């Protein structure tokens, strides 16, 4: 099992560009989420999904879009990149909503210039 | 919204010294999880606490959940250089699907 796979590992964007961060898991987990990590800020929840076709906002959803058409995939879209979105992005999945641990991908380091 | 406060933000110790990080929530938590993130890596699950007053041990690591289920701690006895990293607590308010992370405690160990 590969677990949670994120691509790309690194990305540089110019302000105003759009892109999609990919996340896939092969553990048949219903619950998937996206976090961003900034120095001194810990991990902040962007969006999450409790199953295919269902998504909801986290703490910092502005500027990001998600969809969940399959159980395996949960892409994160940046609609118009801004320097404030420079961060490390982690995708995570878990077996159930409350009591199972999160399995994280290796992260995507995004720089917006 | 729900907040989980974690202190200290940084801790530097000599190898062999003990280390403790604390988490506090303004609301009762249904459970709390602890994660470790090595430099350049991703968070890795360590343990989960669910019951009031629960204490769990993993070798030199001791985890506690407060009686009111609003606070938790991680204590490392006799730190080693392999303990270096950032330790995060993460909690869920009762009934919530959202796992909220503390800001983490970055531990450095001087050999």
PDB file of C-alpha atoms in Angstrom:
ATOM      1  CA  UNK A   1       0.000   0.000   0.000  1.00  0.00           C
ATOM      2  CA  UNK A   2       1.294   3.440  -0.910  1.00  0.00           C
ATOM      3  CA  UNK A   3      -0.830   5.156   1.736  1.00  0.00           C
ATOM      4  CA  UNK A   4      -1.462   8.826   0.945  1.00  0.00           C
ATOM      5  CA  UNK A   5       0.271  10.153  -2.162  1.00  0.00           C
ATOM      6  CA  UNK A   6       0.642  13.850  -2.871  1.00  0.00           C
ATOM      7  CA  UNK A   7       1.895  15.464  -6.040  1.00  0.00           C
ATOM      8  CA  UNK A   8       3.781  17.563  -6.829  1.00  0.00           C
ATOM      9  CA  UNK A   9       6.382  17.688  -4.077  1.00  0.00           C
ATOM     10  CA  UNK A  10       7.437  21.247  -4.926  1.00  0.00           C
ATOM     11  CA  UNK A  11       5.733  23.981  -6.937  1.00  0.00           C
ATOM     12  CA  UNK A  12       6.455  27.621  -7.723  1.00  0.00           C
ATOM     13  CA  UNK A  13       3.623  29.799  -9.010  1.00  0.00           C
ATOM     14  CA  UNK A  14       3.262  33.383 -10.022  1.00  0.00           C
ATOM     15  CA  UNK A  15       0.570  35.494  -8.436  1.00  0.00           C
ATOM     16  CA  UNK A  16      -2.741  34.928 -10.204  1.00  0.00           C
ATOM     17  CA  UNK A  17      -1.914  31.500 -11.583  1.00  0.00           C
ATOM     18  CA  UNK A  18      -4.101  28.535 -10.764  1.00  0.00           C
ATOM     19  CA  UNK A  19      -3.116  24.981 -10.026  1.00  0.00           C
ATOM     20  CA  UNK A  20      -4.314  21.732  -8.508  1.00  0.00           C
ATOM     21  CA  UNK A  21      -2.571  19.826  -5.755  1.00  0.00           C
ATOM     22  CA  UNK A  22      -3.256  16.141  -6.109  1.00  0.00           C
ATOM     23  CA  UNK A  23      -3.968  13.731  -3.286  1.00  0.00           C
ATOM     24  CA  UNK A  24      -4.761  10.042  -3.561  1.00  0.00           C
ATOM     25  CA  UNK A  25      -5.111   7.304  -0.961  1.00  0.00           C
ATOM     26  CA  UNK A  26      -5.358   3.556  -1.405  1.00  0.00           C
ATOM     27  CA  UNK A  27      -6.654   2.631   2.049  1.00  0.00           C
ATOM     28  CA  UNK A  28     -10.359   3.032   1.216  1.00  0.00           C
ATOM     29  CA  UNK A  29     -10.675   5.782   3.808  1.00  0.00           C
ATOM     30  CA  UNK A  30     -13.886   7.788   3.740  1.00  0.00           C
ATOM     31  CA  UNK A  31     -12.522  10.858   5.491  1.00  0.00           C
ATOM     32  CA  UNK A  32      -9.929  13.073   3.766  1.00  0.00           C
ATOM     33  CA  UNK A  33      -8.668  16.531   4.597  1.00  0.00           C
ATOM     34  CA  UNK A  34      -6.257  19.239   3.553  1.00  0.00           C
ATOM     35  CA  UNK A  35      -4.062  21.185   5.954  1.00  0.00           C
ATOM     36  CA  UNK A  36      -1.607  23.986   5.460  1.00  0.00           C
ATOM     37  CA  UNK A  37       1.427  24.401   7.671  1.00  0.00           C
ATOM     38  CA  UNK A  38       3.068  27.754   8.223  1.00  0.00           C
ATOM     39  CA  UNK A  39       5.911  28.524  10.653  1.00  0.00           C
ATOM     40  CA  UNK A  40       4.562  29.065  14.147  1.00  0.00           C
ATOM     41  CA  UNK A  41       0.985  28.387  13.060  1.00  0.00           C
ATOM     42  CA  UNK A  42       0.784  24.638  13.315  1.00  0.00           C
ATOM     43  CA  UNK A  43      -1.535  22.752  10.975  1.00  0.00           C
ATOM     44  CA  UNK A  44      -4.667  24.540   9.884  1.00  0.00           C
ATOM     45  CA  UNK A  45      -7.593  22.750   8.257  1.00  0.00           C
ATOM     46  CA  UNK A  46      -8.521  24.059   4.812  1.00  0.00           C
ATOM     47  CA  UNK A  47     -11.243  21.688   3.603  1.00  0.00           C
ATOM     48  CA  UNK A  48     -12.358  18.200   4.427  1.00  0.00           C
ATOM     49  CA  UNK A  49     -14.566  15.459   3.036  1.00  0.00           C
ATOM     50  CA  UNK A  50     -16.467  12.718   4.844  1.00  0.00           C
ATOM     51  CA  UNK A  51     -17.084  10.726   1.687  1.00  0.00           C
ATOM     52  CA  UNK A  52     -17.428  10.889  -2.081  1.00  0.00           C
ATOM     53  CA  UNK A  53     -19.584  13.824  -3.105  1.00  0.00           C
ATOM     54  CA  UNK A  54     -19.420  15.532   0.310  1.00  0.00           C
ATOM     55  CA  UNK A  55     -17.049  18.364   1.214  1.00  0.00           C
ATOM     56  CA  UNK A  56     -17.002  21.054   3.860  1.00  0.00           C
ATOM     57  CA  UNK A  57     -14.923  24.021   4.914  1.00  0.00           C
ATOM     58  CA  UNK A  58     -12.290  24.070   7.598  1.00  0.00           C
ATOM     59  CA  UNK A  59     -10.638  27.003   9.359  1.00  0.00           C
ATOM     60  CA  UNK A  60      -8.988  28.661   6.343  1.00  0.00           C
ATOM     61  CA  UNK A  61     -10.975  27.804   3.175  1.00  0.00           C
ATOM     62  CA  UNK A  62     -10.757  31.118   1.306  1.00  0.00           C
ATOM     63  CA  UNK A  63      -8.924  30.907  -2.013  1.00  0.00           C
ATOM     64  CA  UNK A  64      -9.190  27.119  -2.199  1.00  0.00           C
ATOM     65  CA  UNK A  65     -11.628  24.765  -3.826  1.00  0.00           C
ATOM     66  CA  UNK A  66     -12.087  21.011  -3.427  1.00  0.00           C
ATOM     67  CA  UNK A  67     -14.169  18.226  -4.857  1.00  0.00           C
ATOM     68  CA  UNK A  68     -14.480  14.540  -4.052  1.00  0.00           C
ATOM     69  CA  UNK A  69     -15.719  12.528  -6.991  1.00  0.00           C
ATOM     70  CA  UNK A  70     -14.158   9.249  -5.849  1.00  0.00           C
ATOM     71  CA  UNK A  71     -13.192   7.754  -2.496  1.00  0.00           C
ATOM     72  CA  UNK A  72      -9.533   7.689  -3.517  1.00  0.00           C
ATOM     73  CA  UNK A  73      -8.936  11.246  -4.727  1.00  0.00           C
ATOM     74  CA  UNK A  74      -9.259  14.628  -3.066  1.00  0.00           C
ATOM     75  CA  UNK A  75      -7.641  17.404  -5.135  1.00  0.00           C
ATOM     76  CA  UNK A  76      -7.116  20.918  -3.812  1.00  0.00           C
ATOM     77  CA  UNK A  77      -7.446  23.779  -6.289  1.00  0.00           C
ATOM     78  CA  UNK A  78      -5.923  27.204  -5.933  1.00  0.00           C
ATOM     79  CA  UNK A  79      -8.087  29.444  -8.051  1.00  0.00           C
ATOM     80  CA  UNK A  80      -5.837  32.519  -8.238  1.00  0.00           C
ATOM     81  CA  UNK A  81      -2.622  32.059  -6.290  1.00  0.00           C
ATOM     82  CA  UNK A  82      -1.513  34.758  -3.847  1.00  0.00           C
ATOM     83  CA  UNK A  83       1.776  35.120  -1.923  1.00  0.00           C
ATOM     84  CA  UNK A  84      -0.181  34.464   1.301  1.00  0.00           C
ATOM     85  CA  UNK A  85      -0.751  30.938   0.026  1.00  0.00           C
ATOM     86  CA  UNK A  86       2.959  30.166   0.178  1.00  0.00           C
ATOM     87  CA  UNK A  87       2.994  27.210   2.541  1.00  0.00           C
ATOM     88  CA  UNK A  88       3.461  23.493   2.945  1.00  0.00           C
ATOM     89  CA  UNK A  89       0.276  21.600   2.177  1.00  0.00           C
ATOM     90  CA  UNK A  90      -0.551  18.226   3.667  1.00  0.00           C
ATOM     91  CA  UNK A  91      -3.309  15.887   2.642  1.00  0.00           C
ATOM     92  CA  UNK A  92      -4.515  13.358   5.191  1.00  0.00           C
ATOM     93  CA  UNK A  93      -6.965  10.501   5.337  1.00  0.00           C
ATOM     94  CA  UNK A  94      -8.527   8.510   8.132  1.00  0.00           C
ATOM     95  CA  UNK A  95     -10.759   5.521   8.522  1.00  0.00           C
ATOM     96  CA  UNK A  96     -13.482   7.154  10.579  1.00  0.00           C
ATOM     97  CA  UNK A  97     -14.474  10.670  11.512  1.00  0.00           C
ATOM     98  CA  UNK A  98     -13.586  10.713  15.165  1.00  0.00           C
ATOM     99  CA  UNK A  99     -11.378   7.989  16.604  1.00  0.00           C
ATOM    100  CA  UNK A 100      -8.939   6.895  13.934  1.00  0.00           C
ATOM    101  CA  UNK A 101      -5.526   8.508  13.396  1.00  0.00           C
ATOM    102  CA  UNK A 102      -4.758  10.702  10.417  1.00  0.00           C
ATOM    103  CA  UNK A 103      -2.428   9.322   7.763  1.00  0.00           C
ATOM    104  CA  UNK A 104      -0.540  12.164   6.126  1.00  0.00           C
ATOM    105  CA  UNK A 105       1.006  12.454   2.704  1.00  0.00           C
ATOM    106  CA  UNK A 106       4.552  13.727   2.303  1.00  0.00           C
ATOM    107  CA  UNK A 107       3.412  17.262   1.592  1.00  0.00           C
ATOM    108  CA  UNK A 108       3.632  19.819  -1.203  1.00  0.00           C
ATOM    109  CA  UNK A 109       5.853  22.855  -0.716  1.00  0.00           C
ATOM    110  CA  UNK A 110       4.263  25.732  -2.607  1.00  0.00           C
ATOM    111  CA  UNK A 111       5.856  29.105  -3.238  1.00  0.00           C
ATOM    112  CA  UNK A 112       3.870  31.946  -4.787  1.00  0.00           C
ATOM    113  CA  UNK A 113       5.916  34.865  -6.082  1.00  0.00           C
TER     114      UNK A 113
ATOM    115  CA  UNK B   1     -14.223  28.284  16.916  1.00  0.00           C
ATOM    116  CA  UNK B   2     -12.500  25.546  18.803  1.00  0.00           C
ATOM    117  CA  UNK B   3      -8.926  26.280  19.787  1.00  0.00           C
ATOM    118  CA  UNK B   4      -6.210  24.067  21.151  1.00  0.00           C
ATOM    119  CA  UNK B   5      -3.366  25.914  22.831  1.00  0.00           C
ATOM    120  CA  UNK B   6       0.014  24.217  23.075  1.00  0.00           C
ATOM    121  CA  UNK B   7       3.041  25.299  25.097  1.00  0.00           C
ATOM    122  CA  UNK B   8       5.906  25.837  24.958  1.00  0.00           C
ATOM    123  CA  UNK B   9       6.454  26.726  21.320  1.00  0.00           C
ATOM    124  CA  UNK B  10      10.123  25.765  21.495  1.00  0.00           C
ATOM    125  CA  UNK B  11      12.164  23.670  23.891  1.00  0.00           C
ATOM    126  CA  UNK B  12      15.876  23.052  23.793  1.00  0.00           C
ATOM    127  CA  UNK B  13      17.298  20.391  26.108  1.00  0.00           C
ATOM    128  CA  UNK B  14      20.528  18.583  26.743  1.00  0.00           C
ATOM    129  CA  UNK B  15      20.468  14.905  25.867  1.00  0.00           C
ATOM    130  CA  UNK B  16      19.293  12.970  28.895  1.00  0.00           C
ATOM    131  CA  UNK B  17      17.061  15.750  30.249  1.00  0.00           C
ATOM    132  CA  UNK B  18      13.310  15.381  30.417  1.00  0.00           C
ATOM    133  CA  UNK B  19      10.833  17.232  28.220  1.00  0.00           C
ATOM    134  CA  UNK B  20       7.150  18.054  28.569  1.00  0.00           C
ATOM    135  CA  UNK B  21       4.669  19.741  26.248  1.00  0.00           C
ATOM    136  CA  UNK B  22       1.167  20.768  27.283  1.00  0.00           C
ATOM    137  CA  UNK B  23      -2.124  21.204  25.442  1.00  0.00           C
ATOM    138  CA  UNK B  24      -5.178  23.067  26.657  1.00  0.00           C
ATOM    139  CA  UNK B  25      -8.623  23.417  25.153  1.00  0.00           C
ATOM    140  CA  UNK B  26     -11.356  25.868  26.110  1.00  0.00           C
ATOM    141  CA  UNK B  27     -13.938  23.161  25.506  1.00  0.00           C
ATOM    142  CA  UNK B  28     -14.258  19.509  26.409  1.00  0.00           C
ATOM    143  CA  UNK B  29     -12.635  17.202  23.904  1.00  0.00           C
ATOM    144  CA  UNK B  30     -13.983  13.862  22.768  1.00  0.00           C
ATOM    145  CA  UNK B  31     -10.440  12.645  22.207  1.00  0.00           C
ATOM    146  CA  UNK B  32      -6.927  13.942  21.765  1.00  0.00           C
ATOM    147  CA  UNK B  33      -4.235  12.663  19.468  1.00  0.00           C
ATOM    148  CA  UNK B  34      -0.500  13.276  19.465  1.00  0.00           C
ATOM    149  CA  UNK B  35       1.704  13.474  16.388  1.00  0.00           C
ATOM    150  CA  UNK B  36       5.442  13.843  15.791  1.00  0.00           C
ATOM    151  CA  UNK B  37       6.918  15.585  12.787  1.00  0.00           C
ATOM    152  CA  UNK B  38      10.599  15.130  12.079  1.00  0.00           C
ATOM    153  CA  UNK B  39      12.387  18.026  10.331  1.00  0.00           C
ATOM    154  CA  UNK B  40      11.387  18.018   6.655  1.00  0.00           C
ATOM    155  CA  UNK B  41       8.858  15.264   7.209  1.00  0.00           C
ATOM    156  CA  UNK B  42       5.156  14.859   7.679  1.00  0.00           C
ATOM    157  CA  UNK B  43       3.238  14.392  10.940  1.00  0.00           C
ATOM    158  CA  UNK B  44       3.138  10.818  12.167  1.00  0.00           C
ATOM    159  CA  UNK B  45       0.551   9.567  14.629  1.00  0.00           C
ATOM    160  CA  UNK B  46       1.868   8.622  18.064  1.00  0.00           C
ATOM    161  CA  UNK B  47      -1.144   7.911  20.260  1.00  0.00           C
ATOM    162  CA  UNK B  48      -4.755   8.702  21.059  1.00  0.00           C
ATOM    163  CA  UNK B  49      -6.367   9.346  24.433  1.00  0.00           C
ATOM    164  CA  UNK B  50     -10.107   9.045  24.884  1.00  0.00           C
ATOM    165  CA  UNK B  51     -10.989   8.516  28.545  1.00  0.00           C
ATOM    166  CA  UNK B  52     -10.958  11.072  31.322  1.00  0.00           C
ATOM    167  CA  UNK B  53      -7.725  10.810  33.340  1.00  0.00           C
ATOM    168  CA  UNK B  54      -6.218   8.337  30.879  1.00  0.00           C
ATOM    169  CA  UNK B  55      -2.462   7.718  30.991  1.00  0.00           C
ATOM    170  CA  UNK B  56      -0.598   5.815  28.289  1.00  0.00           C
ATOM    171  CA  UNK B  57       3.075   4.997  27.943  1.00  0.00           C
ATOM    172  CA  UNK B  58       5.256   4.251  24.967  1.00  0.00           C
ATOM    173  CA  UNK B  59       8.769   3.438  26.173  1.00  0.00           C
ATOM    174  CA  UNK B  60      10.123   6.821  27.380  1.00  0.00           C
ATOM    175  CA  UNK B  61       6.974   8.741  26.353  1.00  0.00           C
ATOM    176  CA  UNK B  62       4.081   9.270  28.769  1.00  0.00           C
ATOM    177  CA  UNK B  63       0.792  10.760  27.611  1.00  0.00           C
ATOM    178  CA  UNK B  64      -1.935  12.057  29.910  1.00  0.00           C
ATOM    179  CA  UNK B  65      -5.499  13.249  29.370  1.00  0.00           C
ATOM    180  CA  UNK B  66      -6.937  15.498  32.048  1.00  0.00           C
ATOM    181  CA  UNK B  67      -9.889  14.588  34.230  1.00  0.00           C
ATOM    182  CA  UNK B  68     -12.037  17.279  32.597  1.00  0.00           C
ATOM    183  CA  UNK B  69     -10.868  16.206  29.117  1.00  0.00           C
ATOM    184  CA  UNK B  70      -9.701  19.747  28.417  1.00  0.00           C
ATOM    185  CA  UNK B  71      -5.962  19.295  28.716  1.00  0.00           C
ATOM    186  CA  UNK B  72      -3.257  16.826  27.874  1.00  0.00           C
ATOM    187  CA  UNK B  73       0.476  16.436  28.188  1.00  0.00           C
ATOM    188  CA  UNK B  74       3.333  14.520  26.613  1.00  0.00           C
ATOM    189  CA  UNK B  75       6.379  13.816  28.754  1.00  0.00           C
ATOM    190  CA  UNK B  76       9.621  12.363  27.425  1.00  0.00           C
ATOM    191  CA  UNK B  77      12.049  10.929  29.952  1.00  0.00           C
ATOM    192  CA  UNK B  78      15.776  11.132  29.269  1.00  0.00           C
ATOM    193  CA  UNK B  79      15.605  12.656  25.814  1.00  0.00           C
ATOM    194  CA  UNK B  80      17.700  11.298  22.975  1.00  0.00           C
ATOM    195  CA  UNK B  81      18.767  12.931  19.718  1.00  0.00           C
ATOM    196  CA  UNK B  82      16.210  10.761  17.942  1.00  0.00           C
ATOM    197  CA  UNK B  83      13.454  12.640  19.807  1.00  0.00           C
ATOM    198  CA  UNK B  84      14.157  15.805  17.806  1.00  0.00           C
ATOM    199  CA  UNK B  85      11.114  17.145  15.973  1.00  0.00           C
ATOM    200  CA  UNK B  86       7.877  19.007  16.459  1.00  0.00           C
ATOM    201  CA  UNK B  87       5.187  17.450  18.634  1.00  0.00           C
ATOM    202  CA  UNK B  88       1.576  18.316  17.934  1.00  0.00           C
ATOM    203  CA  UNK B  89      -1.540  17.646  19.891  1.00  0.00           C
ATOM    204  CA  UNK B  90      -4.856  17.551  18.058  1.00  0.00           C
ATOM    205  CA  UNK B  91      -8.302  17.413  19.556  1.00  0.00           C
ATOM    206  CA  UNK B  92     -11.930  17.102  18.588  1.00  0.00           C
ATOM    207  CA  UNK B  93     -14.690  18.933  20.358  1.00  0.00           C
ATOM    208  CA  UNK B  94     -17.455  16.517  21.251  1.00  0.00           C
ATOM    209  CA  UNK B  95     -19.511  15.679  18.153  1.00  0.00           C
ATOM    210  CA  UNK B  96     -17.302  17.632  15.773  1.00  0.00           C
ATOM    211  CA  UNK B  97     -15.727  16.033  12.713  1.00  0.00           C
ATOM    212  CA  UNK B  98     -12.910  18.566  12.671  1.00  0.00           C
ATOM    213  CA  UNK B  99      -9.572  17.732  14.241  1.00  0.00           C
ATOM    214  CA  UNK B 100      -7.957  20.935  15.477  1.00  0.00           C
ATOM    215  CA  UNK B 101      -4.205  21.003  15.920  1.00  0.00           C
ATOM    216  CA  UNK B 102      -2.172  22.890  18.460  1.00  0.00           C
ATOM    217  CA  UNK B 103       0.674  24.983  17.081  1.00  0.00           C
ATOM    218  CA  UNK B 104       3.217  22.402  18.125  1.00  0.00           C
ATOM    219  CA  UNK B 105       6.299  22.293  20.318  1.00  0.00           C
ATOM    220  CA  UNK B 106       9.592  22.144  18.499  1.00  0.00           C
ATOM    221  CA  UNK B 107      12.107  20.060  20.451  1.00  0.00           C
ATOM    222  CA  UNK B 108      15.818  20.265  19.848  1.00  0.00           C
ATOM    223  CA  UNK B 109      18.278  18.053  21.716  1.00  0.00           C
ATOM    224  CA  UNK B 110      21.896  18.929  22.263  1.00  0.00           C
ATOM    225  CA  UNK B 111      24.074  15.772  22.283  1.00  0.00           C
TER     226      UNK B 111
END
